[in-house]
């Protein structure tokens, strides 16, 4: 059955809670229990998918949860690089991705060959890879990072000069926080955050002058300049929850906006117009989660040599924070 998308006030979409949706959600929960599976969801997932999850988080918290879960199977409601990271941390578990088309526009911007060439251009410098890369690229890296721990990871290295891939904007944000280091960035970015322009933020700010601007570090430096607070998806959630402010302009993907609205109905959350949607995250739908669990479809598999080297980069990151 196809999803029915209904536009709401700021361009985000939610699926109406029909009896059929409720039946499907109950079916998924029962299947997960029967199969000793845990359902992990990224915050950018559709709201109705988040609702059937055991755990919702940002990339770092999802990695931690994947590493510690006692369940034998993980259904990863997110994108391919996230499911791969879960597999790297839980190699003996069955990790399933509801739709293999759930890739990542940023991860596609660097291949293993390109990572090797980048290193060859700067012999002796360590390569820090954002987790938003495929396992082959992680295997070519010294250490990984997420948007939460990027500055801590770079600070943990003894080198003054460091290579950073693929996100030039996250790398630039870390550079601003660590002026004693020289960060040489790959020319990658997130196509979803790339559409956020300073003029759009200023227009919203004019409409809501009391609103605090909370931004993800995948936004351009010109956009980050306008932010009151820059943080990962979970960091934005925590900040908005604890803040005494009543209004916020959220500069990241629509899923986070929906979740904030659901958690804090007494606060007001605005996006820019149009609200950015990550098309890859939205490949995951309830029907695919059910089919994936039923048939144990789309297991993540990583060749052993890549697994060993990529895992080392992820484990080094986990040891930092
Ligand atoms: P977080 O680690 O902040 O959840 O970011 C993941 C991501 O893909 C953002 O585009
Ligand atoms: Fe990749 Fe950007 Fe989508 Fe995150 S929001 S999964 S970085 S394309």
XYZ file of N, CA, C and O in Angstrom, residues 117-269:
612
model
N 44.416 8.365 -3.417
C 45.094 9.445 -4.159
C 45.249 10.692 -3.278
O 46.273 11.377 -3.340
N 44.243 10.987 -2.477
C 44.280 12.132 -1.547
C 45.458 11.954 -0.582
O 46.251 12.865 -0.362
N 45.594 10.755 -0.066
C 46.694 10.471 0.883
C 48.053 10.581 0.179
O 49.005 11.099 0.753
N 48.085 10.071 -1.041
C 49.361 10.071 -1.772
C 49.833 11.495 -2.051
O 51.029 11.761 -2.147
N 48.870 12.411 -2.166
C 49.187 13.822 -2.420
C 49.838 14.470 -1.186
O 50.555 15.442 -1.308
N 49.552 13.930 -0.016
C 50.065 14.499 1.254
C 50.688 13.385 2.086
O 50.116 12.978 3.110
N 51.847 12.870 1.670
C 52.412 11.698 2.350
C 52.622 11.963 3.843
O 53.044 13.049 4.232
N 52.292 10.975 4.639
C 52.538 11.051 6.082
C 51.421 11.685 6.889
O 51.412 11.577 8.115
N 50.444 12.333 6.214
C 49.366 12.959 6.999
C 48.252 11.948 7.270
O 47.904 11.159 6.393
N 47.679 11.987 8.467
C 46.583 11.051 8.765
C 45.282 11.487 8.086
O 45.062 12.688 7.892
N 44.457 10.510 7.730
C 43.162 10.813 7.107
C 42.038 10.532 8.107
O 41.875 9.399 8.583
N 41.267 11.587 8.417
C 40.061 11.437 9.253
C 38.867 11.372 8.306
O 38.682 12.267 7.476
N 38.080 10.311 8.421
C 36.883 10.193 7.574
C 35.635 10.357 8.406
O 35.468 9.687 9.432
N 34.755 11.203 7.928
C 33.408 11.320 8.492
C 32.752 9.943 8.316
O 32.997 9.270 7.300
N 31.921 9.507 9.256
C 31.282 8.189 9.081
C 30.425 8.135 7.826
O 30.095 7.045 7.353
N 30.064 9.299 7.272
C 29.271 9.348 6.044
C 30.144 8.982 4.838
O 30.329 9.768 3.904
N 30.725 7.796 4.894
C 31.560 7.241 3.815
C 31.268 5.740 3.765
O 30.800 5.165 4.754
N 31.583 5.118 2.642
C 31.395 3.672 2.556
C 32.589 2.954 3.201
O 33.654 3.562 3.404
N 32.397 1.693 3.541
C 33.417 0.930 4.294
C 34.770 0.941 3.582
O 35.816 0.993 4.245
N 34.769 0.936 2.237
C 36.032 0.927 1.476
C 36.854 2.172 1.793
O 38.077 2.129 1.791
N 36.174 3.300 1.999
C 36.875 4.564 2.313
C 37.325 4.544 3.774
O 38.447 4.964 4.089
N 36.484 4.022 4.643
C 36.887 3.900 6.062
C 38.150 3.051 6.161
O 39.026 3.306 6.985
N 38.229 2.024 5.284
C 39.396 1.121 5.309
C 40.677 1.854 4.933
O 41.770 1.433 5.296
N 40.564 2.952 4.192
C 41.742 3.726 3.779
C 42.068 4.834 4.787
O 42.973 5.628 4.562
N 41.281 4.932 5.855
C 41.397 6.055 6.799
C 42.078 5.620 8.090
O 42.088 4.438 8.442
N 42.624 6.612 8.816
C 43.244 6.306 10.107
C 42.202 6.220 11.201
O 42.320 5.434 12.137
N 41.196 7.072 11.084
C 40.174 7.144 12.143
C 38.922 7.768 11.540
O 39.017 8.534 10.565
N 37.764 7.436 12.106
C 36.498 8.042 11.656
C 36.038 9.073 12.672
O 36.577 9.160 13.783
N 35.032 9.833 12.285
C 34.389 10.755 13.233
C 32.935 10.916 12.834
O 32.545 10.545 11.729
N 32.136 11.430 13.748
C 30.760 11.829 13.413
C 30.683 13.338 13.620
O 31.661 13.958 14.058
N 29.507 13.908 13.381
C 29.386 15.356 13.584
C 29.473 15.702 15.072
O 29.819 16.813 15.430
N 29.184 14.737 15.942
C 29.267 14.984 17.392
C 30.717 15.073 17.859
O 31.072 15.935 18.650
N 31.548 14.146 17.385
C 32.895 14.035 17.981
C 34.027 14.492 17.038
O 35.191 14.251 17.347
N 33.703 15.143 15.912
C 34.733 15.477 14.910
C 35.896 16.265 15.524
O 37.068 15.939 15.287
N 35.590 17.292 16.329
C 36.677 18.107 16.904
C 37.491 17.269 17.897
O 38.726 17.362 17.922
N 36.825 16.438 18.697
C 37.549 15.591 19.666
C 38.455 14.589 18.955
O 39.566 14.318 19.407
N 37.963 14.044 17.844
C 38.769 13.073 17.082
C 40.021 13.757 16.532
O 41.140 13.251 16.683
N 39.852 14.929 15.917
C 41.014 15.642 15.345
C 41.988 16.013 16.475
O 43.198 15.824 16.356
N 41.437 16.480 17.595
C 42.285 16.873 18.743
C 43.065 15.671 19.290
O 44.153 15.819 19.831
N 42.503 14.475 19.137
C 43.161 13.275 19.689
C 44.415 12.876 18.895
O 45.211 12.066 19.361
N 44.582 13.454 17.690
C 45.729 13.078 16.856
C 46.937 13.959 17.188
O 46.769 15.156 17.439
N 48.144 13.401 17.168
C 49.318 14.210 17.503
C 49.726 15.164 16.373
O 50.460 16.121 16.609
N 49.218 14.941 15.161
C 49.669 15.717 13.990
C 49.091 17.127 13.974
O 47.957 17.340 14.385
N 49.876 18.066 13.421
C 49.351 19.421 13.263
C 48.534 19.527 11.966
O 47.525 20.192 11.905
N 48.962 18.797 10.939
C 48.241 18.829 9.659
C 47.463 17.526 9.485
O 48.012 16.435 9.710
N 46.225 17.671 9.078
C 45.326 16.505 9.024
C 44.474 16.545 7.763
O 43.968 17.618 7.386
N 44.300 15.393 7.136
C 43.394 15.305 5.978
C 41.995 14.960 6.486
O 41.860 14.148 7.418
N 40.984 15.554 5.866
C 39.602 15.344 6.329
C 38.705 15.103 5.115
O 38.706 15.890 4.166
N 37.916 14.027 5.149
C 37.029 13.719 4.018
C 35.714 13.125 4.532
O 35.684 12.539 5.601
N 34.626 13.215 3.755
C 34.523 13.993 2.522
C 33.953 15.396 2.748
O 33.967 16.181 1.803
N 33.462 15.746 3.938
C 32.664 16.964 4.087
C 33.521 18.202 4.360
O 34.009 18.416 5.472
N 33.657 19.057 3.352
C 34.475 20.262 3.531
C 33.847 21.222 4.545
O 34.547 22.018 5.168
N 32.526 21.157 4.698
C 31.884 22.095 5.636
C 32.095 21.643 7.084
O 32.413 22.459 7.953
N 31.944 20.338 7.334
C 32.219 19.847 8.699
C 33.708 20.067 9.011
O 34.064 20.510 10.110
N 34.562 19.782 8.021
C 36.007 20.001 8.207
C 36.301 21.466 8.512
O 37.102 21.790 9.390
N 35.623 22.366 7.814
C 35.821 23.803 8.021
C 35.355 24.241 9.402
O 35.968 25.103 10.048
N 34.280 23.630 9.859
C 33.744 23.969 11.189
C 34.718 23.511 12.281
O 34.976 24.231 13.244
N 35.305 22.306 12.073
C 36.313 21.806 13.030
C 37.538 22.726 13.002
O 38.103 23.074 14.045
N 37.927 23.165 11.795
C 39.082 24.060 11.659
C 38.890 25.333 12.489
O 39.809 25.801 13.156
N 37.688 25.865 12.465
C 37.405 27.101 13.230
C 37.554 26.857 14.735
O 37.969 27.732 15.488
N 37.197 25.657 15.154
C 37.277 25.341 16.588
C 38.683 24.961 17.020
O 39.004 25.016 18.200
N 39.514 24.535 16.059
C 40.880 24.108 16.387
C 41.885 24.905 15.540
O 42.505 24.360 14.616
N 42.077 26.181 15.859
C 42.937 27.025 15.005
C 44.410 26.607 15.003
O 45.144 26.991 14.093
N 44.830 25.803 15.992
C 46.232 25.365 16.018
C 46.491 24.215 15.037
O 47.632 23.786 14.868
N 45.454 23.676 14.405
C 45.629 22.591 13.426
C 45.408 23.124 12.016
O 44.722 24.129 11.833
N 45.992 22.400 11.052
C 45.709 22.741 9.657
C 44.940 21.574 9.054
O 45.491 20.458 8.934
N 43.682 21.806 8.722
C 42.837 20.725 8.202
C 42.691 20.893 6.694
O 42.229 21.936 6.212
N 43.111 19.861 5.968
C 43.046 19.899 4.503
C 41.832 19.054 4.100
O 41.797 17.840 4.351
N 40.833 19.722 3.519
C 39.545 19.040 3.288
C 39.392 18.537 1.857
O 39.812 19.206 0.909
N 38.748 17.397 1.741
C 38.244 16.894 0.458
C 37.080 17.786 0.051
O 36.413 18.367 0.914
N 36.811 17.866 -1.261
C 35.786 18.799 -1.735
C 34.387 18.165 -1.773
O 33.722 18.176 -2.803
N 33.944 17.603 -0.651
C 32.614 16.989 -0.615
C 31.665 17.794 0.254
O 32.093 18.659 1.022
N 30.383 17.487 0.135
C 29.360 18.180 0.937
C 28.073 17.367 0.886
O 27.948 16.434 0.082
N 27.134 17.738 1.740
C 25.836 17.061 1.738
C 24.876 17.825 0.832
O 24.595 18.999 1.077
N 24.329 17.167 -0.217
C 23.425 17.867 -1.127
C 22.147 18.360 -0.439
O 21.530 19.326 -0.898
N 21.763 17.706 0.643
C 20.531 18.119 1.346
C 20.762 19.430 2.100
O 19.934 20.340 2.053
N 21.899 19.536 2.792
C 22.186 20.765 3.544
C 22.667 21.898 2.630
O 22.567 23.071 2.977
N 23.186 21.523 1.464
C 23.745 22.489 0.511
C 22.688 23.505 0.048
O 23.001 24.636 -0.278
N 21.416 23.072 0.034
C 20.355 23.968 -0.474
C 20.031 25.087 0.515
O 19.368 26.060 0.164
N 20.494 24.971 1.747
C 20.172 26.000 2.754
C 21.054 27.226 2.501
O 22.278 27.142 2.578
N 20.427 28.333 2.166
C 21.142 29.569 1.818
C 20.969 30.618 2.920
O 19.891 30.678 3.538
N 21.987 31.475 3.130
C 21.845 32.524 4.152
C 20.582 33.376 3.962
O 19.918 33.727 4.928
N 20.238 33.687 2.697
C 19.055 34.541 2.462
C 17.773 33.891 2.999
O 16.877 34.558 3.506
N 17.709 32.545 2.914
C 16.517 31.836 3.413
C 16.439 31.932 4.938
O 15.372 32.072 5.523
N 17.613 31.863 5.567
C 17.665 31.922 7.036
C 17.277 33.338 7.485
O 16.474 33.518 8.410
N 17.805 34.341 6.784
C 17.512 35.726 7.160
C 16.018 36.029 6.976
O 15.412 36.723 7.798
N 15.429 35.448 5.933
C 13.992 35.667 5.704
C 13.178 35.087 6.867
O 12.236 35.723 7.354
N 13.540 33.904 7.319
C 12.828 33.285 8.455
C 13.052 34.077 9.742
O 12.148 34.267 10.545
N 14.269 34.558 9.891
C 14.641 35.312 11.090
C 13.818 36.602 11.154
O 13.410 37.036 12.234
N 13.567 37.178 10.001
C 12.760 38.405 9.961
C 11.320 38.116 10.422
O 10.725 38.902 11.139
N 10.813 36.932 10.020
C 9.449 36.557 10.426
C 9.372 36.196 11.910
O 8.349 36.377 12.552
N 10.476 35.632 12.438
C 10.485 35.150 13.827
C 11.740 35.670 14.531
O 12.685 34.907 14.782
N 11.779 36.959 14.830
C 13.020 37.557 15.353
C 13.469 36.987 16.693
O 14.653 37.066 17.023
N 12.561 36.387 17.476
C 12.957 35.843 18.788
C 13.452 34.399 18.698
O 13.889 33.828 19.704
N 13.340 33.804 17.517
C 13.703 32.382 17.401
C 15.219 32.195 17.414
O 15.950 32.987 16.812
N 15.671 31.156 18.117
C 17.092 30.796 18.084
C 17.351 29.959 16.844
O 16.531 29.101 16.486
N 18.502 30.184 16.212
C 18.840 29.432 14.994
C 19.773 28.276 15.376
O 20.860 28.504 15.916
N 19.324 27.036 15.130
C 20.121 25.845 15.455
C 20.491 25.155 14.141
O 19.606 24.837 13.339
N 21.801 24.932 13.924
C 22.235 24.428 12.612
C 23.105 23.182 12.738
O 23.861 23.020 13.709
N 23.017 22.319 11.732
C 23.892 21.146 11.638
C 25.197 21.582 10.958
O 25.155 22.383 10.008
N 26.364 21.054 11.394
C 27.630 21.503 10.791
C 27.832 21.093 9.330
O 28.842 21.469 8.737
N 26.882 20.369 8.733
C 26.967 20.100 7.291
C 26.501 21.306 6.472
O 26.583 21.295 5.245
N 25.986 22.353 7.145
C 25.597 23.585 6.425
C 26.860 24.360 6.047
O 27.917 24.203 6.676
N 26.732 25.247 5.070
C 27.885 26.034 4.595
C 28.348 27.000 5.695
O 27.557 27.365 6.579
N 29.610 27.461 5.642
C 30.093 28.383 6.683
C 29.280 29.679 6.743
O 29.090 30.240 7.814
N 28.768 30.139 5.599
C 27.960 31.375 5.587
C 26.667 31.171 6.382
O 26.188 32.079 7.053
N 26.115 29.962 6.306
C 24.896 29.650 7.072
C 25.253 29.478 8.551
O 24.559 29.993 9.438
N 26.350 28.794 8.824
C 26.748 28.552 10.228
C 27.021 29.867 10.956
O 26.796 29.974 12.161
N 27.490 30.872 10.221
C 27.716 32.208 10.805
C 26.442 32.771 11.427
O 26.494 33.573 12.355
N 25.302 32.383 10.864
C 24.019 32.944 11.316
C 23.410 32.158 12.474
O 22.355 32.523 12.996
N 24.070 31.065 12.866
C 23.482 30.165 13.880
C 23.824 30.600 15.307
O 24.913 31.094 15.571
N 22.864 30.390 16.214
C 23.134 30.609 17.640
C 23.818 29.388 18.227
O 24.525 29.480 19.225
N 23.573 28.213 17.629
C 24.181 26.985 18.142
C 24.352 26.002 16.979
O 23.446 25.850 16.156
N 25.527 25.360 16.919
C 25.810 24.376 15.860
C 26.020 23.024 16.543
O 26.803 22.928 17.496
N 25.327 21.992 16.086
C 25.457 20.671 16.731
C 24.965 19.574 15.802
O 24.297 19.847 14.792
N 25.272 18.339 16.191
C 24.768 17.161 15.471
C 23.247 17.104 15.625
O 22.657 17.892 16.377
N 22.626 16.156 14.971
C 21.166 16.047 15.076
C 20.749 15.845 16.540
O 19.834 16.499 17.026
N 21.433 14.956 17.251
C 21.096 14.728 18.664
C 21.409 15.980 19.485
O 20.647 16.344 20.392
N 22.516 16.643 19.142
C 22.899 17.871 19.848
C 21.825 18.951 19.693
O 21.508 19.665 20.651
N 21.255 19.071 18.497
C 20.175 20.044 18.271
C 18.952 19.658 19.106
O 18.318 20.491 19.755
N 18.636 18.361 19.122
C 17.492 17.873 19.919
C 17.669 18.229 21.391
O 16.753 18.731 22.038
N 18.867 17.953 21.913
C 19.119 18.189 23.344
C 19.040 19.683 23.647
O 18.448 20.085 24.641
N 19.648 20.483 22.785
C 19.693 21.934 23.024
C 18.267 22.517 23.019
O 17.899 23.282 23.905
N 17.485 22.139 22.018
C 16.117 22.672 21.912
C 15.264 22.217 23.098
O 14.424 22.968 23.596
N 15.503 21.004 23.573
C 14.738 20.477 24.707
C 15.046 21.233 25.987
O 14.151 21.558 26.766
N 16.335 21.531 26.206
C 16.745 22.165 27.473
C 16.572 23.679 27.477
O 16.428 24.289 28.527
N 16.601 24.298 26.305
C 16.589 25.762 26.218
C 15.275 26.351 26.762
O 14.200 25.759 26.612
N 15.393 27.542 27.368
C 14.195 28.254 27.830
C 13.494 28.957 26.673
O 12.368 29.424 26.826
N 14.175 29.070 25.528
C 13.558 29.737 24.372
C 12.327 28.948 23.930
O 12.217 27.748 24.170
N 11.385 29.647 23.276
C 10.121 29.020 22.863
C 10.071 28.780 21.359
O 9.218 28.055 20.868
N 10.991 29.461 20.636
C 10.930 29.370 19.170
C 12.314 29.078 18.594
O 13.305 29.661 19.064
N 12.348 28.242 17.577
C 13.634 27.830 16.998
C 13.506 27.725 15.478
O 12.495 27.248 14.969
N 14.561 28.146 14.812
C 14.669 27.912 13.360
C 15.680 26.775 13.213
O 16.825 26.891 13.663
N 15.236 25.664 12.631
C 16.051 24.440 12.597
C 16.656 24.283 11.202
O 15.917 24.107 10.214
N 17.987 24.337 11.137
C 18.660 24.259 9.833
C 19.265 22.873 9.627
O 20.461 22.659 9.798
N 18.384 21.956 9.306
C 18.806 20.607 8.922
C 17.600 19.916 8.292
O 16.639 20.587 7.894
N 17.646 18.611 8.225
C 16.658 17.850 7.479
C 15.295 17.791 8.200
O 15.219 17.882 9.431
N 14.233 17.597 7.405
C 12.854 17.653 7.898
C 12.537 16.688 9.051
O 11.744 17.010 9.935
N 13.166 15.506 9.050
C 12.847 14.500 10.073
C 13.080 15.025 11.481
O 12.316 14.734 12.409
N 14.118 15.829 11.631
C 14.438 16.372 12.954
C 13.367 17.368 13.389
O 12.962 17.411 14.559
N 12.890 18.139 12.432
C 11.843 19.127 12.716
C 10.568 18.413 13.210
O 9.952 18.809 14.200
N 10.214 17.335 12.516
C 9.012 16.591 12.895
C 9.145 16.003 14.296
O 8.210 16.019 15.084
N 10.336 15.496 14.581
C 10.546 14.873 15.887
C 10.492 15.928 16.995
O 9.904 15.706 18.047
N 11.092 17.085 16.742
C 11.056 18.165 17.743
C 9.615 18.601 17.993
O 9.216 18.821 19.135
N 8.848 18.708 16.938
C 7.446 19.120 17.095
C 6.660 18.084 17.902
O 5.827 18.429 18.726
N 6.965 16.809 17.647
C 6.259 15.743 18.369
C 6.653 15.741 19.850
O 5.806 15.522 20.717
N 7.919 16.015 20.142
C 8.395 15.948 21.536
C 8.055 17.184 22.352
O 7.884 17.103 23.558
N 8.010 18.351 21.683
C 7.815 19.609 22.418
C 6.671 20.406 21.802
O 6.894 21.442 21.165
N 5.424 19.933 22.004
C 4.294 20.614 21.338
C 4.086 22.048 21.818
O 3.452 22.843 21.122
N 4.630 22.403 22.987
C 4.450 23.764 23.511
C 5.492 24.740 22.939
O 5.428 25.931 23.189
N 6.491 24.211 22.189
C 7.487 25.098 21.568
C 7.205 25.180 20.063
O 6.511 24.329 19.518
N 7.783 26.183 19.412
C 7.538 26.334 17.970
C 8.847 26.136 17.202
O 9.883 26.696 17.575
N 8.756 25.322 16.163
C 9.935 25.006 15.349
C 9.645 25.354 13.899
O 8.607 24.972 13.363
